[in-house]
PDB file of C-alpha atoms in Angstrom:
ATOM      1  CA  UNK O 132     -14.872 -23.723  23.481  1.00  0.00           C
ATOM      2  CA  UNK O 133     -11.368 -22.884  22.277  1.00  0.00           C
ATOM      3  CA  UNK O 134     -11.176 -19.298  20.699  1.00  0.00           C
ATOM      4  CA  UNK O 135      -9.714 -18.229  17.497  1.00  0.00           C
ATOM      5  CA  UNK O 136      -5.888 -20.023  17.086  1.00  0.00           C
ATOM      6  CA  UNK O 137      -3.509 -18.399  15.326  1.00  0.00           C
ATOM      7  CA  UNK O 138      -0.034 -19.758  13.928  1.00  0.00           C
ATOM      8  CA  UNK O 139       2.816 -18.832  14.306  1.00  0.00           C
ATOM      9  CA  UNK O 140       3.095 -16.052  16.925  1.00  0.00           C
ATOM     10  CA  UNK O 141       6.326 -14.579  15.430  1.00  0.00           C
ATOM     11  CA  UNK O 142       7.664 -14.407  12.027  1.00  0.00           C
ATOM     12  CA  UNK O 143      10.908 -12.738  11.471  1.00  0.00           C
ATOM     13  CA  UNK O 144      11.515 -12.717   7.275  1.00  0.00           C
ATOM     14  CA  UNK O 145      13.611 -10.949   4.782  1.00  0.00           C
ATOM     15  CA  UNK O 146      12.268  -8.790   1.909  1.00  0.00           C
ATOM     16  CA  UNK O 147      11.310 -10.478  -1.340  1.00  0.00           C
ATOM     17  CA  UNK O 148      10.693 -13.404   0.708  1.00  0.00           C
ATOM     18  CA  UNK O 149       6.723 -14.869   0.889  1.00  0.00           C
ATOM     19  CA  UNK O 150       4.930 -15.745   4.143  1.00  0.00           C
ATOM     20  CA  UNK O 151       2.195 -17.870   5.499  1.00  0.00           C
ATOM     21  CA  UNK O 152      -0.145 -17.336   8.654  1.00  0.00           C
ATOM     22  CA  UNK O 153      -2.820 -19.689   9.264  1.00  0.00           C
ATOM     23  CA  UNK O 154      -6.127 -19.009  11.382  1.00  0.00           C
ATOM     24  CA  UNK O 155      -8.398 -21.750  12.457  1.00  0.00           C
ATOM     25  CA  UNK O 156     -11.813 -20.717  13.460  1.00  0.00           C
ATOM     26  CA  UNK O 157     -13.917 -21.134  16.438  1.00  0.00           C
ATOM     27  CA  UNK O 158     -16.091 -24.157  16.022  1.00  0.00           C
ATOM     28  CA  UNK O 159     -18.973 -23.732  13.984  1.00  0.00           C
ATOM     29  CA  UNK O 160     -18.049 -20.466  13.224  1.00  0.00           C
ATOM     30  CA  UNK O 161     -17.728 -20.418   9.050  1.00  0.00           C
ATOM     31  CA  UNK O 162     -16.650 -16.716   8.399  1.00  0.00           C
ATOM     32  CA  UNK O 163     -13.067 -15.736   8.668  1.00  0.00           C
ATOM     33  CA  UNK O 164     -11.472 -12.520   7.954  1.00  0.00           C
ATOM     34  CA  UNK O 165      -8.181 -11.096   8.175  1.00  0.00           C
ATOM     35  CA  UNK O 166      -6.988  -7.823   9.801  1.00  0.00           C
ATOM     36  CA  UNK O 167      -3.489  -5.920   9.164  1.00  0.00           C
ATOM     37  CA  UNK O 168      -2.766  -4.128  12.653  1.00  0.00           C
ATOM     38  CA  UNK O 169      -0.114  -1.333  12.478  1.00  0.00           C
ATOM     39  CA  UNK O 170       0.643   1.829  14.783  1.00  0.00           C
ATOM     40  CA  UNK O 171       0.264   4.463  11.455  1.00  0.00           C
ATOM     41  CA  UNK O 172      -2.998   2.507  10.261  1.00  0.00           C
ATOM     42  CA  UNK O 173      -4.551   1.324  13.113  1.00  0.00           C
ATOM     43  CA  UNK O 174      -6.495  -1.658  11.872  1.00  0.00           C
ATOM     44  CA  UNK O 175      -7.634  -2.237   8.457  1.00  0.00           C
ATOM     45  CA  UNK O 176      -9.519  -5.033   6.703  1.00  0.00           C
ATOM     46  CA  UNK O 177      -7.741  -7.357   4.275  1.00  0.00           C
ATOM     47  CA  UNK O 178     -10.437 -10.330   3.012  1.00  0.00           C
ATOM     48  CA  UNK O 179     -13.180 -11.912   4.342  1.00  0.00           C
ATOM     49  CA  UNK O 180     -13.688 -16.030   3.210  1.00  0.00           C
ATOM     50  CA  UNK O 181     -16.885 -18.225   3.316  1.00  0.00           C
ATOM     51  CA  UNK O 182     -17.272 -21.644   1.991  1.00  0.00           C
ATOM     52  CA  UNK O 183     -13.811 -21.337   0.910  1.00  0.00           C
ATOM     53  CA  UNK O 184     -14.991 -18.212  -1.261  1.00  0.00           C
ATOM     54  CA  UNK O 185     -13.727 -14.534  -0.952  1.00  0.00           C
ATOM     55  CA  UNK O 186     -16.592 -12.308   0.243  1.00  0.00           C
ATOM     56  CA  UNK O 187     -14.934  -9.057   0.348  1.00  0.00           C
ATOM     57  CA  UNK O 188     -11.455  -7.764  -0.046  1.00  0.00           C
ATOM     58  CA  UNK O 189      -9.798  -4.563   1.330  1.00  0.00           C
ATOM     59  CA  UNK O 190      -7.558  -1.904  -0.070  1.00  0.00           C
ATOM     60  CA  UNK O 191      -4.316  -4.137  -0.409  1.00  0.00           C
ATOM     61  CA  UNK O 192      -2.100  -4.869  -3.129  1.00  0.00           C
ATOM     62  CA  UNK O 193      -2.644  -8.549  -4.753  1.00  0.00           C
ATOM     63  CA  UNK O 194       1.096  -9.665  -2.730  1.00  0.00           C
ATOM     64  CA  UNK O 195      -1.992  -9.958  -0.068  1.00  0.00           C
ATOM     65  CA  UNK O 196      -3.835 -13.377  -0.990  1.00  0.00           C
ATOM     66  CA  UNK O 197      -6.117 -15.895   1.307  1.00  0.00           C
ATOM     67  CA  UNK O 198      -7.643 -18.681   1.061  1.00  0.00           C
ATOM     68  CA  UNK O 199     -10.188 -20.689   3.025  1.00  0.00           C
ATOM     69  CA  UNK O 200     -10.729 -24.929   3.501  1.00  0.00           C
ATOM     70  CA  UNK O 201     -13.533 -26.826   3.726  1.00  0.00           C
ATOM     71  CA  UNK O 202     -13.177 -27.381   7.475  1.00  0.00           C
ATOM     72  CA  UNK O 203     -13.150 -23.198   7.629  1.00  0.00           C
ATOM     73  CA  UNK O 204      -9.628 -22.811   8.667  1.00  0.00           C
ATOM     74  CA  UNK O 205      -7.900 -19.904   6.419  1.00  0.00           C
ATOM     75  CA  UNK O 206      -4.643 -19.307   5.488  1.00  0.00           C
ATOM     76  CA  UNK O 207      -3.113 -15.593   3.970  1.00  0.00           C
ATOM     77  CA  UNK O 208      -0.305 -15.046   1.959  1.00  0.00           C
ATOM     78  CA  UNK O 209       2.040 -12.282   1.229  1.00  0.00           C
ATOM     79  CA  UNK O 210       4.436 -12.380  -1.384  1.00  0.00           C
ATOM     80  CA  UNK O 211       7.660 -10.536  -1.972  1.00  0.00           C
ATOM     81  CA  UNK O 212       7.633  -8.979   1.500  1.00  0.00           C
ATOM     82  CA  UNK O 213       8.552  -5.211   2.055  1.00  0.00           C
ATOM     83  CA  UNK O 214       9.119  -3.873   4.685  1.00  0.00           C
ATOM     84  CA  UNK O 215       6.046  -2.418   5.418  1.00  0.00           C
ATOM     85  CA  UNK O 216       4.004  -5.524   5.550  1.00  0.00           C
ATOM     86  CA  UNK O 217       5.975  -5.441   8.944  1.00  0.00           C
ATOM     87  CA  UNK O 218       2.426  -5.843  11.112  1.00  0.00           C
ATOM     88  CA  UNK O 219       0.658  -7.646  13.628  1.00  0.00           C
ATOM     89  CA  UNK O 220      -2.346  -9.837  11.169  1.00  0.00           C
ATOM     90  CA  UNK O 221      -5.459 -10.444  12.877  1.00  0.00           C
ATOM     91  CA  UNK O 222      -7.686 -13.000  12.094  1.00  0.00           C
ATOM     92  CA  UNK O 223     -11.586 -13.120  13.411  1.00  0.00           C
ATOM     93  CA  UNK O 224     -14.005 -15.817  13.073  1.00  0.00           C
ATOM     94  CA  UNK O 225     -18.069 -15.223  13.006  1.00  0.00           C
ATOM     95  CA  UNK O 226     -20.795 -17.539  12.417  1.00  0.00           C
ATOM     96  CA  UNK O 227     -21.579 -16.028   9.246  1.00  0.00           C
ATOM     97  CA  UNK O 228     -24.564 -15.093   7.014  1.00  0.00           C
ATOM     98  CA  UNK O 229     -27.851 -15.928   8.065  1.00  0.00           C
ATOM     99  CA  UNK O 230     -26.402 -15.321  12.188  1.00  0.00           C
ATOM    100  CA  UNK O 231     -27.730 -11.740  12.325  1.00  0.00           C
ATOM    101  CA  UNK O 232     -25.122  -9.492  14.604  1.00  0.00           C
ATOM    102  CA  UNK O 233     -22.946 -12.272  14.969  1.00  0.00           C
ATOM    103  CA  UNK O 234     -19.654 -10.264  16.431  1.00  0.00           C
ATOM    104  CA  UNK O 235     -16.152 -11.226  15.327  1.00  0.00           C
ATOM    105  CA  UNK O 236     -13.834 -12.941  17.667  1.00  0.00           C
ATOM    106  CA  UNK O 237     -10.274 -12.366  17.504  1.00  0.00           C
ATOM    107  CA  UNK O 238      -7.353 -14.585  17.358  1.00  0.00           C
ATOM    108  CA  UNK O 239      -3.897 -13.757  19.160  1.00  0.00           C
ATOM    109  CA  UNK O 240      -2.168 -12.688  16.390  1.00  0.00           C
ATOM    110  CA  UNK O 241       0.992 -13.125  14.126  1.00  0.00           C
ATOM    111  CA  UNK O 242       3.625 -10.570  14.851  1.00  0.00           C
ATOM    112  CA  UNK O 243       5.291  -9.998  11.500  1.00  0.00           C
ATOM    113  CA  UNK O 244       8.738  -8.478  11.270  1.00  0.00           C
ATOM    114  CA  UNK O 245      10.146  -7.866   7.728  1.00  0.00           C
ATOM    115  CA  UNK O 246      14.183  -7.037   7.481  1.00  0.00           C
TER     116      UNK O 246
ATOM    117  CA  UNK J 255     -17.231   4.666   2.289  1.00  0.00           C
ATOM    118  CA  UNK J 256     -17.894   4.463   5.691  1.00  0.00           C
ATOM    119  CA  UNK J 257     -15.540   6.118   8.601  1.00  0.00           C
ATOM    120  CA  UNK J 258     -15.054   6.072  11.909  1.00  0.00           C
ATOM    121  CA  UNK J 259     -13.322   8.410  14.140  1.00  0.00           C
ATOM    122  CA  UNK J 260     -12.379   8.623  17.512  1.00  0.00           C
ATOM    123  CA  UNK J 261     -11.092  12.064  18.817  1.00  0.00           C
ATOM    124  CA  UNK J 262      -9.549  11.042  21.684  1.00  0.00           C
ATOM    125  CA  UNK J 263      -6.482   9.229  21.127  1.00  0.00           C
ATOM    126  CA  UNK J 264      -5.801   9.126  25.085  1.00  0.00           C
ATOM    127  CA  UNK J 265      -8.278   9.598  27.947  1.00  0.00           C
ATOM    128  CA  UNK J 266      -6.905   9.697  31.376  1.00  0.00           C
ATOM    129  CA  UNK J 267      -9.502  10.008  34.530  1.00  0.00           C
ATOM    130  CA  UNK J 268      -9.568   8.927  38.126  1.00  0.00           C
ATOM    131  CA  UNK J 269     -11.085   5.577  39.425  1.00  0.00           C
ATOM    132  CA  UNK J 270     -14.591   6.653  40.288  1.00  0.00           C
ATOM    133  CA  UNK J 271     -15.416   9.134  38.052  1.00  0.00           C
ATOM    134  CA  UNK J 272     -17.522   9.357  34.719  1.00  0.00           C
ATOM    135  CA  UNK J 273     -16.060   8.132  31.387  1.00  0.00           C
ATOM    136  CA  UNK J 274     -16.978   8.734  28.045  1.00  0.00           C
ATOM    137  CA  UNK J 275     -15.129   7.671  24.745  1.00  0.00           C
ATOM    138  CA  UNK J 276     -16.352   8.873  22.056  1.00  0.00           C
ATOM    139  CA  UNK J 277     -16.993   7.569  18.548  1.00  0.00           C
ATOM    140  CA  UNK J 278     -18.317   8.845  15.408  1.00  0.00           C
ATOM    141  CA  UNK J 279     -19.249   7.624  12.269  1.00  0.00           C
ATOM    142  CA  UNK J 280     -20.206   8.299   8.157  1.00  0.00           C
ATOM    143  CA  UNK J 281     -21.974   6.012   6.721  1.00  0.00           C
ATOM    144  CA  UNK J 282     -24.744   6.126   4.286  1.00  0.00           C
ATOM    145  CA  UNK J 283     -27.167   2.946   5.277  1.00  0.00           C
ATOM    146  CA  UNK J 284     -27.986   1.458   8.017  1.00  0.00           C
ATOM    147  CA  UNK J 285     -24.915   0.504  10.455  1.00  0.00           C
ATOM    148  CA  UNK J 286     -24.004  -1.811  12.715  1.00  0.00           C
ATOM    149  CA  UNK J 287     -21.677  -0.595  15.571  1.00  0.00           C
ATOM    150  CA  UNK J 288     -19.557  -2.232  17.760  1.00  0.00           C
ATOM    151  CA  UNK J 289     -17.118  -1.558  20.653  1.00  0.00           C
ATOM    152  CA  UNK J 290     -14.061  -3.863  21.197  1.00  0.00           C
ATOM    153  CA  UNK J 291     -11.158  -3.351  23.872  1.00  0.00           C
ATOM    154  CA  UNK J 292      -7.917  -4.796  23.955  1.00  0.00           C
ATOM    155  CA  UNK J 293      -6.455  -5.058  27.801  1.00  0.00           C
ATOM    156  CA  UNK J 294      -2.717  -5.303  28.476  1.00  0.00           C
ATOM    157  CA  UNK J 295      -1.028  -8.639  26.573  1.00  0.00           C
ATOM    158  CA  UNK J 296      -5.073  -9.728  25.873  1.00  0.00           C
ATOM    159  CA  UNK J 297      -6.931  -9.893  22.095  1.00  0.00           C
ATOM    160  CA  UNK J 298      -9.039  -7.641  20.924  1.00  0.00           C
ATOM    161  CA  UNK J 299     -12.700  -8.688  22.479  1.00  0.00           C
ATOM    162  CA  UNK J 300     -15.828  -7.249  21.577  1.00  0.00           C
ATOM    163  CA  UNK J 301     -17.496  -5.159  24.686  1.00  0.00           C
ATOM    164  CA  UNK J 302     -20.558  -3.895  23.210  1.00  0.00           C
ATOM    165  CA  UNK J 303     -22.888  -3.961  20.169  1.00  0.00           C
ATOM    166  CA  UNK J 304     -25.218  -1.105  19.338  1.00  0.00           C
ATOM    167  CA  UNK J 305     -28.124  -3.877  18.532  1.00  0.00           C
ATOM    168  CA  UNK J 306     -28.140  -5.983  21.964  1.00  0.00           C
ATOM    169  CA  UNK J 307     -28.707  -2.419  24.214  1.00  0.00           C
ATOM    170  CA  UNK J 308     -26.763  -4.242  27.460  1.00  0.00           C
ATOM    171  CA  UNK J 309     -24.490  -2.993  30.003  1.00  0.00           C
ATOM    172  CA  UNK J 310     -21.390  -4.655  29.952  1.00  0.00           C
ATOM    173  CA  UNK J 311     -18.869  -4.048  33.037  1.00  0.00           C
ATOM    174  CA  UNK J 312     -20.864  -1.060  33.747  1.00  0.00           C
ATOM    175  CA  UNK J 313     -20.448   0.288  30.072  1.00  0.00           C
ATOM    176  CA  UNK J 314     -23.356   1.133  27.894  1.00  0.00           C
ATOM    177  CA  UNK J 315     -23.392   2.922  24.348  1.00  0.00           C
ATOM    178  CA  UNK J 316     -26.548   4.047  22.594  1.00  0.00           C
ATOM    179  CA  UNK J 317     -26.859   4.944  18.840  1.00  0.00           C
ATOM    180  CA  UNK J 318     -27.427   8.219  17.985  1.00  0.00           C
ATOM    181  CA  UNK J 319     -28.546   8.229  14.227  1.00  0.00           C
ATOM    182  CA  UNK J 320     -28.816  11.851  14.276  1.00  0.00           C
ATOM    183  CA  UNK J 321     -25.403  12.726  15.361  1.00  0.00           C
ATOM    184  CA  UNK J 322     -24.004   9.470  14.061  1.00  0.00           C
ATOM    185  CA  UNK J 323     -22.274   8.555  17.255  1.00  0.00           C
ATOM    186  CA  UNK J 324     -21.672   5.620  19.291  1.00  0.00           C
ATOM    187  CA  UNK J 325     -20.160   7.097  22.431  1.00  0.00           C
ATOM    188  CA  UNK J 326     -19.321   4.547  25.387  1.00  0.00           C
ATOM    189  CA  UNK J 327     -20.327   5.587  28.646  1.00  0.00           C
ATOM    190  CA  UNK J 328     -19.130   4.203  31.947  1.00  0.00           C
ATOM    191  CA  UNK J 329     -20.513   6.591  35.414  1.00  0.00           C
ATOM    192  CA  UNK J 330     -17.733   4.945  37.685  1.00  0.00           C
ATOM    193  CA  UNK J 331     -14.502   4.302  36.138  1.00  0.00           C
ATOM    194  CA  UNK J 332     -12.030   1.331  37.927  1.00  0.00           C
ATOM    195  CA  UNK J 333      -8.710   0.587  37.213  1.00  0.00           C
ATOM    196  CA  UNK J 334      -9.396  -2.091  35.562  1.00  0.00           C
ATOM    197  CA  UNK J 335     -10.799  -0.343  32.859  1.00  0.00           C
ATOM    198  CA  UNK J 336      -7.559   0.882  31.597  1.00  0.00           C
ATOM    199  CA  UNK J 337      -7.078  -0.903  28.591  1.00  0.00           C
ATOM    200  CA  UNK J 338      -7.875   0.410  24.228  1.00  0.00           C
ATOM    201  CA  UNK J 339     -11.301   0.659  23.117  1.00  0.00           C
ATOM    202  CA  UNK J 340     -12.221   0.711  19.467  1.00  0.00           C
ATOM    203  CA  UNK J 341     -15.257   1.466  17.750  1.00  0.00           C
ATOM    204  CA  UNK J 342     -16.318  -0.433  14.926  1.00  0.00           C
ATOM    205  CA  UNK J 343     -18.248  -0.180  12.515  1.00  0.00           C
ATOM    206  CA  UNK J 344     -20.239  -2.862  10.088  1.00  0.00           C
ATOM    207  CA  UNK J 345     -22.195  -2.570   6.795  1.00  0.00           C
ATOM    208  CA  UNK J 346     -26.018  -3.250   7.694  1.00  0.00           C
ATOM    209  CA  UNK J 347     -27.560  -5.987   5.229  1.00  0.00           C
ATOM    210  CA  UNK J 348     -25.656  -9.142   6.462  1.00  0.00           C
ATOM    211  CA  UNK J 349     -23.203  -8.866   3.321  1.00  0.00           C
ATOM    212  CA  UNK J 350     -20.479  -7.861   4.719  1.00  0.00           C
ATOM    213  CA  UNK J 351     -20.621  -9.760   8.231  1.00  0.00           C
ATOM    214  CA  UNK J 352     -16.409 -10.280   8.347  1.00  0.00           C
ATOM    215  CA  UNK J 353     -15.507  -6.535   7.455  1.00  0.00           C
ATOM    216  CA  UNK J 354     -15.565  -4.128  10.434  1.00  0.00           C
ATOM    217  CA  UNK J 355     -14.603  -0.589  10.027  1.00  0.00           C
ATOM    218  CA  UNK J 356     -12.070   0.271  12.814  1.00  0.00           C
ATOM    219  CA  UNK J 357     -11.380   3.668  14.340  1.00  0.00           C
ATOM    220  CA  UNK J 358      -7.848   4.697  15.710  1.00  0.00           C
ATOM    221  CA  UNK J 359      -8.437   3.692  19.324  1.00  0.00           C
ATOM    222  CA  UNK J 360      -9.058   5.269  22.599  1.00  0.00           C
ATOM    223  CA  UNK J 361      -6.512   4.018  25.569  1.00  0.00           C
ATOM    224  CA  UNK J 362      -8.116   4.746  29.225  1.00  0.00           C
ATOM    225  CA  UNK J 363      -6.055   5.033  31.909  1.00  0.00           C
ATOM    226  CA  UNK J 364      -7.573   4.660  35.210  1.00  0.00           C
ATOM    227  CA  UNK J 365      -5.403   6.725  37.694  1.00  0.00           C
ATOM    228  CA  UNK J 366      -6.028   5.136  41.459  1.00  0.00           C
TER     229      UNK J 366
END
């Protein structure tokens, strides 16, 4: 079973400039939610999508958007890039509600870079 | 809100010997803990959760309510165990399956 797929790998952008990084899922997993991994922070929670609704958001400004498809693969957004959304973004898939301790499995990343 | 800390930003012991990251928690329900480890150029992969109660590569953890802790335990570290652990944390209910708490991260080093 192929794991969580992440794309791109790298993203090098320029401030005031808007991004997309797109996750797709394990199969049959439904829940995905995004992850902003820094060396200050550590990892923190962005939003969580399923069936294509937002389940819970984290403590980020609204620059930080998602959304989710019918076939579960999710997409996040950043608008007007600073330099501190300079990060590696996680994405995990789960099976969702209903799978009771279902962990989260991990993509590869996007390695961010903001000039 | 919930928190989780680990100490121990870096644990260093010699292959063979007893290993224990620690992990604490605040939370005011019922939690669900996790660990995950990243290895060298690797994603993050969950180890352990608190609910299953298994041994995985020789690691187990145990929930302790009372002292809110999740401490990993390994009695005979290899090398191969150098790598970052996190402990992580989860809402208990089922609401809130996608968000994990995250602490800072242990790295183990394994010296041979």
């Amino acid at each position: 079973k192929a794991g969580v797929t992440q794309t791109p790998r790298y993203l090098i952008k320029t401030r005031g400039q808007q991004v997309t990084l797109s996750c797709s899922p394990i199969s049959g997993h439904r829940s995905v939610s995004w992850y902003q991994q820094t060396p200050g922070q550590g990892l923190q929670f962005l939003f969580e999508y399923f069936s294509e609704t937002q389940r819970n958001k984290g403590n980020f400004p609204g620059r930080f958007s998602g959304r989710q498809f019918s076939n579960s693969r999710s997409e996040m957004n950043v608008s007007t890039l600073e330099l501190g959304d300079s990060a590696l973004y996680l994405c995990a898939s789960s099976l969702g509600p209903g799978a009771y301790n279902s962990p989260l499995h991990f993509g590869n990343g996007t390695r961010l870079t903001v000039t | 809100a919930q928190r989780v800390t680990q100490p121990e930003k870096l644990l260093s012991v010699f292959k063979g010997a007893p290993v224990e990251l620690k992990c604490n928690y605040s939370y005011s329900g019922s939690p669900e803990l996790f660990w995950y480890v990243q290895y060298s150029r690797q994603r993050l992969q969950l180890l352990l959760r608190h609910i299953s109660r298994e041994s995985i590569k020789g690691f187990t953890a145990d929930l302790n309510k009372g002292e809110t802790s999740f401490h990993l335990k390994k009695p005979f570290a290899q090398e191969e165990d150098s790598a970052m652990y996190y402990c992580a944390l989860r809402e208990g209910g089922g609401t809130s399956y996608g968000k994990l708490t995250f602490g800072q991260g242990t790295i183990l080093t394994v010296h041979p």
